[in-house]
């Protein structure tokens, strides 16, 4: 699998992960364009690489991106920021470029310093092994508790787009413990930044695994323009929608300890934000998520969750279907709930508010023993 | 254990619980005062008994309260409301009183109709067995997944106050799957309603077990005035504070599947609501709660949770202590986290924001395998 034209990359095991797996990635944009845009976590407590990269992206130019797993470099104070800065300076020197165009992403444990000697010597190795066919290596190297790499690769309209992402736990809006890099060789329309941000909002920001928002979440979108093909607004929007949707779905399908993917479709809300709020209230309701884990068609928990949302509603007229069975009609018992099948991984919850015409879908997963297990023994 | 003067009560097994345990309670206020005040769930989806009792309490007079476990009568539509109405009418007839002063509380499964024949014949039995020494029976009869009854009984200033409560899961602000009745024989000051509401806000509304807010939560405060002793504002506030704090602590100590009680003390916030928001963001963070279950001193998750709160903060200057060990100083690693002991049930998290002088404490519990287990097999 090759990267889009204009990009080269490499990944290595620098020794940050005790497993010995790959943990350090360098991606370089050789142009001719080096345009980039990024969306970051909404958490007020952000990691050093997020602070750094927020400055870098102001110029809309990214020459290279470094991603490490095995350490988030979050809650590490001034020393953590100096470490990020040193990483960028080192890459700049290796590439004979400016550090102000070197973007940094980290993921892993919070509150621990990175082993800088390993990172800097790892980068030396990476800079000598850059190639065009390293997508899979890079996708592997950014994994933490992910069980599979997340990759998307599309060709359309004479351009290519490739995306890699990591997630697993702490997937919540704006964003997740999620790193994602999307690369394209297209020439983009002038409003590509707005199109990208809107797409992230309607894809990545509508998956909500456990309601927890991380310190490091970053989605970076880079264009080399090396195909020479200019995309229209519609083509750009379509390409990003397909890329981001695919990666978001892959993330939720691999959420920590999950046994079910839950799709919550809220319809006929008074506004889209109301629909999102209702969906998110359900996605964050532990009682509902535990019931789904148990294959329990306890639709009362859906309504109890809906009622906590900051959204206009008439609490007496809500319909709820579970996997196509309308178990609740006008907020009262409907069809026999024992007819609901939970055999498939996908569980679809349809909530009809009947107070407007707006709709939204939020995707989440169940709350399982394995989630508790994985997250009660992460750092020790 | 006797009820305060002026109150009689009875509890029975009416057949609502398949276990055969007590499930129906009637408490009657024989006066001379029948003053009452109540606080209800903030959920927009509320049960029929909540709709009914909200009307009753508008008159500030409650002659009798009926509480049933074994069925929430929530999401039951017009028929559910008719059932509550019929219950109140039946009690009114038995007591030769007005149904508009009969308060109703229900708890149990949502979305199922109550077996009205059992409730009405149960009430016939209860009305013939009213006595002054039935506190423990009543506390047992309102239990659902509670493992122990929650009772408080205080005597001070020549008056008595008794409180019973049930909770277990779905404990969240405003309020919880929580029913609570507080009875006193005191004569109350004119602003007793305001004192009661403020006390509920600083006690019950600061426990947050799993972030889920139920359809049925109710706290009812009734005074018979039978002691003839008039309380001052201060005495009333002190009595309610002690009563509500004790019951709230008992609820969180018995939260479904919990192995740890977590006390989150937020200090030096810019406002009390900021402090509450920070505490609640931690109390609702599954990753943090799972880490505590695992005895993992992963303080990074505290900071990651703090950063999601709607509160003013400087993310670079926050101190965090776990059980007295200051593991995080100015948002960076502090004392050796391996020194944190998790041997006790109580885990104290101190968060110093250093941006003001306001503080608040939120109490929650860990997220355990048993929580997932209990809540994945509730209705089936």
Coordinates of N, CA and C in Angstrom, one line a residue, chain B residues 261-335:
Chain B
X261 N -15.4 4.1 47.9 CA -16.1 5.4 47.9 C -15.0 6.5 47.6
X262 N -15.3 7.3 46.6 CA -14.4 8.3 46.2 C -14.9 9.7 46.6
X263 N -14.1 10.4 47.4 CA -14.4 11.8 47.8 C -13.5 12.7 47.0
X264 N -14.1 13.6 46.2 CA -13.4 14.5 45.4 C -13.5 15.9 46.0
X265 N -12.4 16.4 46.5 CA -12.5 17.7 47.1 C -11.8 18.7 46.2
X266 N -12.6 19.6 45.7 CA -12.0 20.6 44.8 C -11.9 22.0 45.5
X267 N -10.7 22.5 45.5 CA -10.5 23.7 46.3 C -9.9 24.8 45.4
X268 N -10.1 26.1 45.9 CA -9.6 27.3 45.2 C -10.0 27.4 43.8
X269 N -11.3 27.1 43.6 CA -12.0 27.4 42.3 C -12.5 28.8 42.3
X270 N -12.8 29.3 41.1 CA -13.3 30.7 41.0 C -14.7 30.9 41.6
X271 N -15.5 29.8 41.5 CA -16.8 29.8 42.1 C -17.2 28.5 42.6
X272 N -18.2 28.4 43.4 CA -18.7 27.1 43.9 C -19.2 26.2 42.8
X273 N -19.9 26.8 41.8 CA -20.4 26.0 40.7 C -19.2 25.5 39.8
X274 N -18.2 26.3 39.7 CA -17.0 25.8 39.0 C -16.4 24.5 39.8
X275 N -16.3 24.7 41.1 CA -15.8 23.6 41.9 C -16.7 22.3 41.8
X276 N -18.0 22.5 41.8 CA -18.9 21.4 41.6 C -18.7 20.8 40.2
X277 N -18.6 21.6 39.2 CA -18.4 21.1 37.8 C -17.2 20.3 37.7
X278 N -16.1 20.7 38.3 CA -14.8 20.0 38.2 C -15.0 18.6 39.0
X279 N -15.6 18.7 40.1 CA -15.8 17.4 40.9 C -16.7 16.5 40.2
X280 N -17.7 17.0 39.6 CA -18.6 16.1 38.8 C -18.0 15.5 37.6
X281 N -17.2 16.3 36.9 CA -16.5 15.8 35.7 C -15.6 14.6 36.1
X282 N -15.0 14.7 37.2 CA -14.2 13.5 37.7 C -15.1 12.4 38.1
X283 N -16.2 12.7 38.8 CA -17.1 11.6 39.3 C -17.7 10.9 38.2
X284 N -17.8 11.5 37.0 CA -18.5 10.8 35.8 C -17.5 10.3 34.8
X285 N -16.2 10.3 35.2 CA -15.2 9.8 34.2 C -14.9 8.3 34.4
X286 N -15.4 7.6 33.5 CA -15.3 6.1 33.6 C -13.8 5.6 33.7
X287 N -12.9 6.3 32.9 CA -11.5 5.9 33.0 C -10.9 6.1 34.3
X288 N -11.2 7.2 35.0 CA -10.7 7.5 36.3 C -11.3 6.5 37.3
X289 N -12.6 6.2 37.2 CA -13.3 5.4 38.1 C -12.9 3.9 38.0
X290 N -12.5 3.5 36.8 CA -12.0 2.2 36.6 C -10.6 2.1 37.1
X291 N -9.8 3.1 37.0 CA -8.5 3.1 37.6 C -8.5 3.0 39.1
X292 N -9.4 3.7 39.7 CA -9.6 3.6 41.2 C -10.0 2.2 41.6
X293 N -10.9 1.6 40.8 CA -11.3 0.2 41.0 C -10.0 -0.7 41.0
X294 N -9.1 -0.4 40.1 CA -7.9 -1.2 40.0 C -6.8 -0.8 40.9
X295 N -7.1 0.1 41.8 CA -6.0 0.6 42.7 C -4.8 1.2 42.0
X296 N -5.1 1.9 40.9 CA -4.1 2.4 40.0 C -4.0 3.9 40.2
X297 N -2.8 4.4 40.8 CA -2.7 5.8 41.1 C -2.4 6.7 39.8
X298 N -3.3 6.5 38.8 CA -3.1 7.1 37.5 C -3.6 8.5 37.5
X299 N -2.9 9.4 38.2 CA -3.4 10.8 38.4 C -3.6 11.5 37.1
X300 N -3.0 11.1 36.0 CA -3.2 11.8 34.7 C -4.6 11.8 34.3
X301 N -5.3 10.7 34.7 CA -6.8 10.6 34.4 C -7.6 11.7 35.2
X302 N -7.1 12.0 36.4 CA -7.7 13.1 37.2 C -7.6 14.4 36.4
X303 N -6.4 14.7 35.9 CA -6.2 15.9 35.2 C -7.0 15.9 33.9
X304 N -7.0 14.8 33.2 CA -7.7 14.7 31.9 C -9.2 14.9 32.2
X305 N -9.7 14.5 33.3 CA -11.1 14.7 33.6 C -11.4 16.1 34.0
X306 N -10.5 16.7 34.8 CA -10.6 18.1 35.3 C -10.7 19.0 34.0
X307 N -9.9 18.7 33.0 CA -9.9 19.6 31.8 C -11.1 19.5 31.0
X308 N -12.0 18.6 31.2 CA -13.3 18.5 30.5 C -14.4 19.3 31.2
X309 N -14.1 19.8 32.4 CA -15.2 20.5 33.1 C -15.4 21.9 32.6
X310 N -16.7 22.3 32.7 CA -17.0 23.7 32.3 C -16.7 24.6 33.5
X311 N -15.5 25.0 33.6 CA -15.0 25.7 34.8 C -13.7 26.5 34.4
X312 N -13.6 27.7 35.0 CA -12.4 28.4 34.7 C -11.2 27.8 35.4
X313 N -10.1 27.6 34.6 CA -8.9 27.0 35.2 C -7.7 27.5 34.5
X314 N -6.5 27.4 35.2 CA -5.2 27.5 34.5 C -4.7 26.1 34.4
X315 N -4.7 25.5 33.3 CA -4.3 24.1 33.2 C -2.9 23.7 33.6
X316 N -2.1 24.8 33.8 CA -0.7 24.5 34.1 C -0.3 24.6 35.6
X317 N -1.3 24.8 36.5 CA -0.9 25.1 37.9 C -1.7 24.2 38.8
X318 N -2.3 23.1 38.3 CA -3.2 22.3 39.2 C -2.4 21.3 40.0
X319 N -2.8 21.2 41.3 CA -2.2 20.2 42.2 C -3.2 19.1 42.4
X320 N -2.7 17.9 42.5 CA -3.6 16.7 42.8 C -3.0 15.8 43.8
X321 N -3.8 15.5 44.8 CA -3.3 14.5 45.8 C -4.2 13.3 45.8
X322 N -3.7 12.1 45.9 CA -4.4 10.9 46.0 C -4.2 10.3 47.4
X323 N -5.2 10.2 48.2 CA -5.1 9.7 49.6 C -3.9 10.4 50.3
X324 N -3.8 11.7 50.1 CA -2.8 12.4 50.9 C -1.4 12.5 50.2
X325 N -1.2 11.8 49.2 CA 0.1 11.9 48.5 C 0.0 12.9 47.3
X326 N 0.8 13.9 47.3 CA 0.6 14.9 46.2 C 1.4 14.5 45.0
X327 N 0.6 13.7 44.2 CA 1.2 13.0 43.0 C 1.4 14.0 41.9
X328 N 0.7 15.1 41.9 CA 0.8 16.1 40.8 C 1.0 17.5 41.4
X329 N 2.1 18.1 41.0 CA 2.3 19.5 41.4 C 2.4 20.4 40.2
X330 N 1.5 21.4 40.2 CA 1.5 22.3 39.0 C 1.4 21.6 37.7
X331 N 0.4 20.6 37.7 CA 0.1 19.9 36.5 C 1.2 19.0 35.9
X332 N 2.2 18.7 36.8 CA 3.3 17.9 36.3 C 3.6 16.9 37.4
X333 N 4.4 15.8 37.1 CA 4.6 14.8 38.1 C 5.1 15.4 39.5
X334 N 4.5 14.9 40.6 CA 5.0 15.3 41.9 C 5.6 14.1 42.6
X335 N 5.0 13.8 43.8 CA 5.6 12.7 44.7 C 5.4 11.4 44.0

